[in-house]
Coordinates of C-alpha atoms and ligand atoms in Angstrom, one line a residue:
X1 CA 112.5 108.6 100.1
X2 CA 115.2 107.3 102.4
X3 CA 116.1 109.2 105.5
X4 CA 119.5 110.2 106.5
X5 CA 121.5 108.3 109.1
X6 CA 123.1 109.7 112.3
X7 CA 123.8 112.2 113.5
X8 CA 121.1 114.1 111.7
X9 CA 117.4 114.0 112.5
X10 CA 115.5 112.2 109.8
X11 CA 114.1 114.4 107.1
X12 CA 112.0 114.0 103.9
X13 CA 112.6 116.0 100.8
X14 CA 109.8 116.4 98.2
X15 CA 108.6 118.6 95.4
X16 CA 105.0 119.8 94.7
X17 CA 104.1 121.9 91.7
X18 CA 107.9 122.5 91.0
X19 CA 108.6 123.8 94.5
X20 CA 110.9 122.1 97.0
X21 CA 110.0 121.2 100.6
X22 CA 111.6 119.5 103.6
X23 CA 109.8 117.8 106.4
X24 CA 111.7 117.5 109.7
X25 CA 110.2 114.2 110.6
X26 CA 110.9 114.1 114.4
X27 CA 109.9 117.8 114.9
X28 CA 106.8 117.5 112.6
X29 CA 108.0 120.8 111.0
X30 CA 107.6 121.7 107.3
X31 CA 110.0 124.1 105.5
X32 CA 110.0 125.5 102.0
X33 CA 113.4 125.2 100.3
X34 CA 115.0 127.3 97.6
X35 CA 116.5 125.4 94.6
X36 CA 120.1 125.8 96.0
X37 CA 119.0 124.6 99.4
X38 CA 117.3 121.6 98.0
X39 CA 120.4 120.7 96.0
X40 CA 122.6 121.1 99.2
X41 CA 120.4 118.6 101.0
X42 CA 120.4 116.3 97.9
X43 CA 124.2 116.4 97.8
X44 CA 124.3 115.5 101.5
X45 CA 122.0 112.6 100.9
X46 CA 124.0 111.3 98.0
X47 CA 127.2 111.4 100.0
X48 CA 126.4 111.4 103.7
X49 CA 130.0 110.5 104.7
X50 CA 131.5 113.4 102.9
X51 CA 132.8 116.4 104.8
X52 CA 129.9 118.9 105.4
X53 CA 130.4 122.3 103.9
X54 CA 129.7 125.4 106.1
X55 CA 126.6 126.1 103.9
X56 CA 125.3 122.6 104.5
X57 CA 125.8 122.9 108.3
X58 CA 124.0 126.3 108.4
X59 CA 121.1 124.9 106.4
X60 CA 120.8 121.8 108.6
X61 CA 120.8 124.0 111.6
X62 CA 118.1 126.3 110.1
X63 CA 115.9 123.3 109.4
X64 CA 116.5 122.0 113.0
X65 CA 118.0 118.9 111.6
X66 CA 121.4 119.3 113.2
X67 CA 121.9 119.4 117.0
X68 CA 123.2 117.8 120.0
X69 CA 120.0 115.9 120.6
X70 CA 119.9 114.5 117.1
X71 CA 121.1 111.1 118.3
X72 CA 118.4 110.9 121.0
X73 CA 115.6 111.4 118.4
X74 CA 116.3 108.2 116.5
X75 CA 113.6 105.6 117.0
X76 CA 113.7 104.0 120.4
X77 CA 113.5 100.3 121.1
X78 CA 110.1 98.9 121.8
X79 CA 108.3 99.9 125.0
X80 CA 108.2 97.3 127.7
X81 CA 105.2 95.1 128.3
X82 CA 102.9 96.7 130.8
X83 CA 99.5 96.1 132.4
X84 CA 96.4 96.6 130.2
X85 CA 95.1 100.2 130.0
X86 CA 91.5 100.8 131.2
X87 CA 89.0 100.5 128.4
X88 CA 87.1 103.7 128.1
X89 CA 85.1 103.0 124.9
X90 CA 83.2 99.8 124.4
X91 CA 81.4 98.8 121.3
X92 CA 78.5 96.5 121.9
X93 CA 77.7 94.4 118.9
X94 CA 74.0 93.8 119.8
X95 CA 73.3 91.7 116.7
X96 CA 75.2 90.5 113.7
X97 CA 72.0 90.6 111.6
X98 CA 71.2 93.5 109.3
X99 CA 68.1 94.4 107.2
X100 CA 70.2 95.8 104.4
X101 CA 72.7 94.1 102.1
X102 CA 75.3 96.8 101.5
X103 CA 77.8 96.0 98.8
X104 CA 80.9 96.7 101.0
X105 CA 79.7 95.0 104.1
X106 CA 82.5 93.4 106.0
X107 CA 80.2 91.3 108.2
X108 CA 80.3 87.6 107.7
X109 CA 77.2 86.4 105.8
X110 CA 76.5 83.4 108.0
X111 CA 77.0 85.2 111.3
X112 CA 73.5 85.8 112.8
X113 CA 74.3 86.1 116.5
X114 CA 72.2 88.2 118.8
X115 CA 73.4 89.4 122.2
X116 CA 71.4 88.2 125.1
X117 CA 70.4 90.5 127.9
X118 CA 72.5 88.5 130.4
X119 CA 75.6 88.9 128.1
X120 CA 74.9 92.6 127.7
X121 CA 74.7 93.1 131.5
X122 CA 77.9 91.1 132.0
X123 CA 79.6 93.3 129.4
X124 CA 78.5 96.5 131.2
X125 CA 79.6 95.0 134.6
X126 CA 83.0 94.1 133.2
X127 CA 83.4 97.5 131.5
X128 CA 82.5 99.6 134.5
X129 CA 84.4 97.3 136.8
X130 CA 87.7 97.5 134.9
X131 CA 87.6 101.3 134.5
X132 CA 89.6 102.1 137.6
X133 CA 89.8 105.9 138.1
X134 CA 88.5 106.7 134.7
X135 CA 85.3 108.8 135.1
X136 CA 83.9 109.2 131.6
X137 CA 83.0 106.1 129.7
X138 CA 81.5 105.6 126.2
X139 CA 79.3 102.8 124.9
X140 CA 78.5 102.4 121.2
X141 CA 75.6 100.4 120.0
X142 CA 76.6 98.6 116.9
X143 CA 75.6 95.7 114.7
X144 CA 74.7 94.4 112.1
X145 CA 71.9 96.9 112.5
X146 CA 71.6 97.7 116.3
X147 CA 68.1 99.1 116.0
X148 CA 66.9 95.5 115.3
X149 CA 67.6 95.1 119.0
X150 CA 65.9 98.3 120.2
X151 CA 64.2 96.7 123.2
X152 CA 67.6 95.3 124.4
X153 CA 69.3 98.7 123.7
X154 CA 66.9 100.5 126.0
X155 CA 67.5 98.0 128.8
X156 CA 71.2 98.2 128.4
X157 CA 71.2 102.0 128.5
X158 CA 69.2 102.0 131.8
X159 CA 71.4 99.3 133.2
X160 CA 74.6 101.1 132.2
X161 CA 73.5 104.4 133.6
X162 CA 72.6 102.8 136.9
X163 CA 75.8 100.9 137.1
X164 CA 77.9 103.9 136.2
X165 CA 76.1 106.0 138.8
X166 CA 76.8 103.5 141.5
X167 CA 80.4 103.7 140.6
X168 CA 80.4 107.5 140.4
X169 CA 81.1 107.5 136.7
X170 CA 79.4 108.9 133.6
X171 CA 78.4 107.0 130.5
X172 CA 77.8 108.6 127.1
X173 CA 76.1 106.6 124.3
X174 CA 76.6 106.5 120.6
X175 CA 74.9 104.5 117.9
X176 CA 75.9 103.7 114.3
X177 CA 72.7 102.8 112.4
X178 CA 71.5 102.5 108.8
X179 CA 68.4 104.6 109.9
X180 CA 65.8 102.5 108.1
X181 CA 64.1 101.4 111.4
X182 CA 64.0 104.9 112.9
X183 CA 60.5 105.8 114.2
X184 CA 59.1 108.3 116.7
X185 CA 59.7 106.1 119.7
X186 CA 63.3 105.4 118.8
X187 CA 64.0 109.1 118.0
X188 CA 62.5 110.1 121.3
X189 CA 64.8 107.6 123.1
X190 CA 67.9 108.7 121.2
X191 CA 67.1 112.3 122.1
X192 CA 66.3 111.6 125.8
X193 CA 69.4 109.5 126.4
X194 CA 71.5 112.1 124.4
X195 CA 72.8 109.4 122.1
X196 CA 75.3 110.6 119.5
X197 CA 73.8 109.3 116.3
X198 CA 75.8 108.4 113.2
X199 CA 73.5 107.5 110.3
X200 CA 75.0 105.7 107.4
X201 CA 74.0 107.5 104.2
X202 CA 76.1 107.3 101.1
X203 CA 75.0 110.5 99.4
X204 CA 72.8 111.1 96.4
X205 CA 70.0 108.5 95.8
X206 CA 71.7 106.8 92.9
X207 CA 74.9 106.2 94.8
X208 CA 73.1 105.3 98.1
X209 CA 70.7 102.9 96.4
X210 CA 73.5 101.2 94.5
X211 CA 75.6 100.8 97.6
X212 CA 73.0 100.2 100.3
X213 CA 70.1 98.1 98.9
X214 CA 67.8 95.8 100.8
X215 CA 68.7 92.1 100.3
X216 CA 66.1 91.9 97.5
X217 CA 67.9 94.6 95.6
X218 CA 65.5 97.5 96.3
X219 CA 67.2 100.8 97.2
X220 CA 66.8 102.1 100.7
X221 CA 67.0 105.8 100.0
X222 CA 63.3 106.6 99.6
X223 CA 62.4 104.8 102.8
X224 CA 65.2 106.6 104.7
X225 CA 64.6 110.2 103.6
X226 CA 61.5 111.0 105.7
X227 CA 63.1 109.3 108.7
X228 CA 66.2 111.4 108.3
X229 CA 64.1 114.5 108.2
X230 CA 62.4 113.6 111.5
X231 CA 65.7 112.6 113.0
X232 CA 67.3 116.0 112.1
X233 CA 64.3 117.9 113.4
X234 CA 64.8 116.2 116.8
X235 CA 68.6 115.8 116.8
X236 CA 70.1 118.4 114.5
X237 CA 73.6 117.4 115.5
X238 CA 73.2 113.8 114.1
X239 CA 76.1 112.9 111.9
X240 CA 75.8 111.5 108.4
X241 CA 78.4 108.9 107.8
X242 CA 79.1 108.1 104.1
X243 CA 81.1 105.2 102.9
X244 CA 83.0 106.1 99.7
X245 CA 84.0 103.5 97.2
X246 CA 87.6 104.0 96.1
X247 CA 86.8 105.3 92.7
X248 CA 83.9 107.6 93.6
X249 CA 84.2 111.4 93.7
X250 CA 83.6 112.4 97.3
X251 CA 82.6 116.0 96.5
X252 CA 79.0 115.4 95.3
X253 CA 78.5 112.9 98.1
X254 CA 79.3 115.5 100.8
X255 CA 77.3 118.2 99.0
X256 CA 74.2 116.0 98.9
X257 CA 74.4 115.2 102.6
X258 CA 74.8 118.9 103.4
X259 CA 71.7 119.6 101.3
X260 CA 69.8 117.1 103.4
X261 CA 70.5 119.3 106.4
X262 CA 73.4 117.5 108.1
X263 CA 75.8 119.9 109.8
X264 CA 78.2 117.1 110.6
X265 CA 79.4 114.7 107.9
X266 CA 82.0 112.0 108.2
X267 CA 83.3 109.9 105.3
X268 CA 85.3 106.8 105.2
X269 CA 86.6 104.6 102.4
X270 CA 84.7 101.3 102.0
X271 CA 86.0 98.7 104.3
X272 CA 87.7 95.7 102.7
X273 CA 85.2 93.1 101.9
X274 CA 84.1 90.4 104.2
X275 CA 87.1 88.2 104.8
X276 CA 87.8 85.1 106.8
X277 CA 91.2 85.7 108.2
X278 CA 91.5 82.1 109.4
X279 CA 91.3 81.0 105.7
X280 CA 94.2 83.4 104.9
X281 CA 92.0 85.4 102.5
X282 CA 93.4 88.8 101.4
X283 CA 91.7 91.8 100.0
X284 CA 92.6 93.1 96.6
X285 CA 94.7 96.2 96.3
X286 CA 92.7 99.5 96.1
X287 CA 93.1 102.5 93.9
X288 CA 93.2 105.8 95.8
X289 CA 94.3 107.9 92.9
X290 CA 90.9 109.8 92.8
X291 CA 91.3 110.6 96.5
X292 CA 94.8 111.8 96.0
X293 CA 93.8 113.9 93.0
X294 CA 91.0 115.4 95.1
X295 CA 93.4 116.1 97.9
X296 CA 95.7 118.0 95.5
X297 CA 92.7 120.2 94.5
X298 CA 91.8 120.6 98.1
X299 CA 95.3 121.8 99.1
X300 CA 95.0 124.5 96.4
X301 CA 91.6 125.5 97.7
X302 CA 92.9 125.7 101.3
X303 CA 95.5 128.2 100.4
X304 CA 93.3 130.2 98.1
X305 CA 90.4 130.5 100.6
X306 CA 92.7 131.3 103.5
X307 CA 94.3 134.1 101.6
X308 CA 90.9 135.4 100.6
X309 CA 89.5 135.0 104.1
X310 CA 86.5 133.1 102.8
X311 CA 85.2 131.9 106.0
X312 CA 82.1 130.2 104.7
X313 CA 83.9 128.1 102.1
X314 CA 86.7 127.3 104.5
X315 CA 84.2 125.9 107.1
X316 CA 82.7 123.8 104.3
X317 CA 86.1 122.5 103.3
X318 CA 87.0 121.7 106.8
X319 CA 84.3 119.1 107.2
X320 CA 86.0 115.7 107.6
X321 CA 89.2 117.0 105.9
X322 CA 92.2 114.8 106.3
X323 CA 94.4 117.6 105.0
X324 CA 93.2 119.9 107.9
X325 CA 94.1 117.2 110.3
X326 CA 97.6 117.0 108.8
X327 CA 97.9 120.8 108.7
X328 CA 97.0 121.1 112.3
X329 CA 99.5 118.3 113.3
X330 CA 102.2 120.3 111.5
X331 CA 101.2 123.7 112.9
X332 CA 101.1 122.2 116.4
X333 CA 104.1 120.0 115.8
X334 CA 102.0 117.2 117.2
X335 CA 103.1 113.6 117.1
X336 CA 100.7 110.7 117.0
X337 CA 101.8 107.3 118.2
X338 CA 98.7 105.2 117.4
X339 CA 96.3 105.4 114.5
X340 CA 93.3 104.5 116.6
X341 CA 92.4 103.3 120.0
X342 CA 91.7 99.7 119.0
X343 CA 93.1 97.5 121.7
X344 CA 94.2 100.6 123.6
X345 CA 91.2 101.8 125.5
X346 CA 88.7 100.9 122.8
X347 CA 87.3 97.3 122.4
X348 CA 84.3 95.6 121.0
X349 CA 82.2 92.9 122.6
X350 CA 80.8 90.3 120.3
X351 CA 77.3 88.8 120.7
X352 CA 78.7 86.0 122.8
X353 CA 80.6 88.2 125.2
X354 CA 84.0 87.8 123.5
X355 CA 86.3 90.9 123.4
X356 CA 87.8 91.9 120.1
X357 CA 90.3 94.5 119.0
X358 CA 87.5 96.6 117.5
X359 CA 84.1 95.9 115.9
X360 CA 85.6 95.0 112.6
X361 CA 87.5 92.1 114.1
X362 CA 84.3 90.5 115.4
X363 CA 84.5 86.7 115.4
X364 CA 88.1 86.7 114.2
X365 CA 89.7 84.3 116.7
X366 CA 93.2 85.6 116.1
X367 CA 92.1 89.0 117.4
X368 CA 90.0 87.9 120.3
X369 CA 91.5 89.5 123.4
X370 CA 89.4 87.8 126.1
X371 CA 85.9 87.6 127.3
X372 CA 83.6 89.6 129.6
X373 CA 83.0 86.3 131.4
X374 CA 86.5 85.8 132.7
X375 CA 89.4 88.1 133.5
X376 CA 91.6 87.0 130.6
X377 CA 91.6 90.4 128.8
X378 CA 95.2 91.1 127.6
X379 CA 96.1 94.0 125.2
X380 CA 99.9 93.9 125.4
X381 CA 100.4 93.0 121.7
X382 CA 98.8 96.3 120.7
X383 CA 100.5 98.6 123.2
X384 CA 103.6 99.1 121.1
X385 CA 103.5 102.2 118.9
X386 CA 104.0 101.4 115.2
X387 CA 106.1 104.5 115.0
X388 CA 108.7 102.8 117.2
X389 CA 108.6 99.1 116.3
X390 CA 106.9 98.5 113.0
X391 CA 109.7 98.0 110.4
X392 CA 107.9 100.0 107.7
X393 CA 106.4 102.7 109.9
X394 CA 109.4 103.5 112.0
X395 CA 111.3 104.7 109.0
X396 CA 108.3 106.3 107.3
X397 CA 108.3 110.2 107.1
X398 CA 104.6 110.2 107.8
X399 CA 104.8 108.1 110.9
X400 CA 103.8 110.7 113.4
X401 CA 100.8 111.7 111.2
X402 CA 99.5 108.3 110.2
X403 CA 100.9 106.2 113.0
X404 CA 100.4 102.8 111.3
X405 CA 97.0 103.0 109.6
X406 CA 93.8 101.0 110.4
X407 CA 94.7 97.6 111.9
X408 CA 91.8 95.9 110.1
X409 CA 92.8 97.3 106.7
X410 CA 96.3 96.1 107.4
X411 CA 95.3 92.6 108.4
X412 CA 92.8 92.3 105.5
X413 CA 95.3 93.4 102.9
X414 CA 98.6 92.1 104.2
X415 CA 97.7 89.5 106.8
X416 CA 99.0 91.4 109.8
X417 CA 97.8 94.4 111.8
X418 CA 101.4 95.6 111.7
X419 CA 101.8 95.6 107.9
X420 CA 100.1 98.5 106.0
X421 CA 99.1 98.2 102.4
X422 CA 101.3 100.4 100.2
X423 CA 98.3 102.1 98.5
X424 CA 97.2 103.4 102.0
X425 CA 100.7 104.5 102.7
X426 CA 100.7 106.5 99.4
X427 CA 97.5 108.2 100.4
X428 CA 98.6 109.1 103.9
X429 CA 102.1 110.2 102.8
X430 CA 100.6 112.4 100.0
X431 CA 98.2 114.0 102.6
X432 CA 101.1 115.0 104.8
X433 CA 103.1 116.4 101.8
X434 CA 100.2 118.4 100.6
X435 CA 99.5 119.7 104.1
X436 CA 103.2 120.7 104.4
X437 CA 103.0 122.6 101.1
X438 CA 100.0 124.6 102.5
X439 CA 101.4 125.2 106.0
X440 CA 104.8 126.7 104.8
X441 CA 102.8 129.3 102.9
X442 CA 100.8 130.5 105.9
X443 CA 101.8 133.8 107.5
X444 CA 101.4 134.4 111.2
X445 CA 98.2 136.3 110.4
X446 CA 96.9 133.4 108.3
X447 CA 97.4 131.1 111.2
X448 CA 95.8 133.5 113.7
X449 CA 92.8 133.8 111.3
X450 CA 92.4 130.0 111.2
X451 CA 92.4 129.9 115.0
X452 CA 90.0 132.8 115.2
X453 CA 87.7 131.0 112.8
X454 CA 87.8 127.9 115.0
X455 CA 89.2 125.9 112.1
X456 CA 92.3 124.9 114.1
X457 CA 92.7 125.0 117.9
X458 CA 95.3 127.3 119.4
X459 CA 98.6 125.6 119.7
X460 CA 98.6 123.9 123.2
X461 CA 100.9 125.5 125.7
X462 CA 103.8 123.2 126.7
X463 CA 103.1 124.0 130.3
X464 CA 99.5 122.8 130.1
X465 CA 99.2 119.4 131.7
Ligands
LIG1 S1 101.1 102.9 107.6 FE1 102.4 103.5 105.9 S2 102.1 105.7 105.8 FE2 101.4 105.1 107.8 S3 103.1 105.3 109.2 FE3 103.1 103.2 108.5 S4 104.5 103.2 106.6 FE4 103.9 105.3 107.0
LIG2 S1 91.4 99.1 113.6 FE1 90.5 100.3 112.0 S2 88.3 100.0 112.1 FE2 89.2 99.3 114.1 S3 89.1 101.1 115.4 FE3 91.1 101.2 114.4 S4 90.8 102.5 112.6 FE4 88.8 101.8 113.3

């Protein structure tokens, strides 16, 4: 829906299950509206130049849409070009090879690069050297399948720890693996080096085997299962990461991962297929209607379970819940300016030492930001917040929740990191609307209950800095 012009702050009106709501976009505030209030705002929108009635002014003031500072809250011009931020999180693509042939893999089939030890050392040298005053750094081992390069991984970990220590810094490690190569030695290493482990596991056997087969078509689930059990026995906090195809119901997937013993589960929609951006390939539009339908059910469940104080089911619902993220943003009135850290403190190093916006842009020349071999790294193109300069996002009511969507998905669908696909926008916008419909129904006691349960953090104090 269009937003109003000056001097009001932008707002978004919507209905859910026959009730009216208003979102104060700049304040990240949700309000329930009565029928007459909704029609007052509709009348204003239909004739913004007409004389405002006393009732309309009172309503606009109540919704914090009317005020002396309204003009100042309109989107500002782009931020000036500034020096690169220190990179605090580096993804090392140790190899482009993989021992599985997942149906949604975005890796380029003919890319088989492997990182040399010399390149890995230069990457760590560059990473630690550019970090300035930043104390805590993160290295993610990635592929392909990074455990194909386990001997190199061990050397890199030791080298990175020594390098960080010499610079009085700390380095934490993470790995994203398909888990098929896990054995006792690898699990011991992951435990000893406190590596945060994300294992890709797509849920029940039939789904996992269909989506994550070996190149010869055999499913990988049966091989994986005993390895997962050993991993969880040693590292109970290991995270299961499930990739969900657009038309798959996420509920049984999450349930099956929980049954396997994972306390932490993350899910993501399948990446857009392997594309060669240089050839101008574009991904086909996706259908998020099952996810939106699931979110509608989830919003009902949130309200019902909060009112019933059903702690156990609420904690289950909270796992990887986008609605909870949106609810928290509204309760905290928190604005987000970037959807992710890609190019803003997070970078990937390809096998040859080239720096990319993130791991998904590996080998895409257009998104190469430099190399660990020289000092050409430049991130200025990605410093501007989509909420301020992206033509679609700067007028979108969900801009401070979504903040521009995944740059890879944008580039793969629309040819530019700055242009989001409309089906993603529909999904994100519906998440914020549904979260708003829950939040307006929460009493002070409900909110205190959510904080006491650790489901949302206490609202940060404005004086904390
Ligand atoms: S990507 Fe779409 S939903 Fe997200 S802020 Fe931009 S326009 Fe809005
Ligand atoms: S661009 Fe997309 S894939 Fe890359 S870090 Fe951001 S959200 Fe993740």
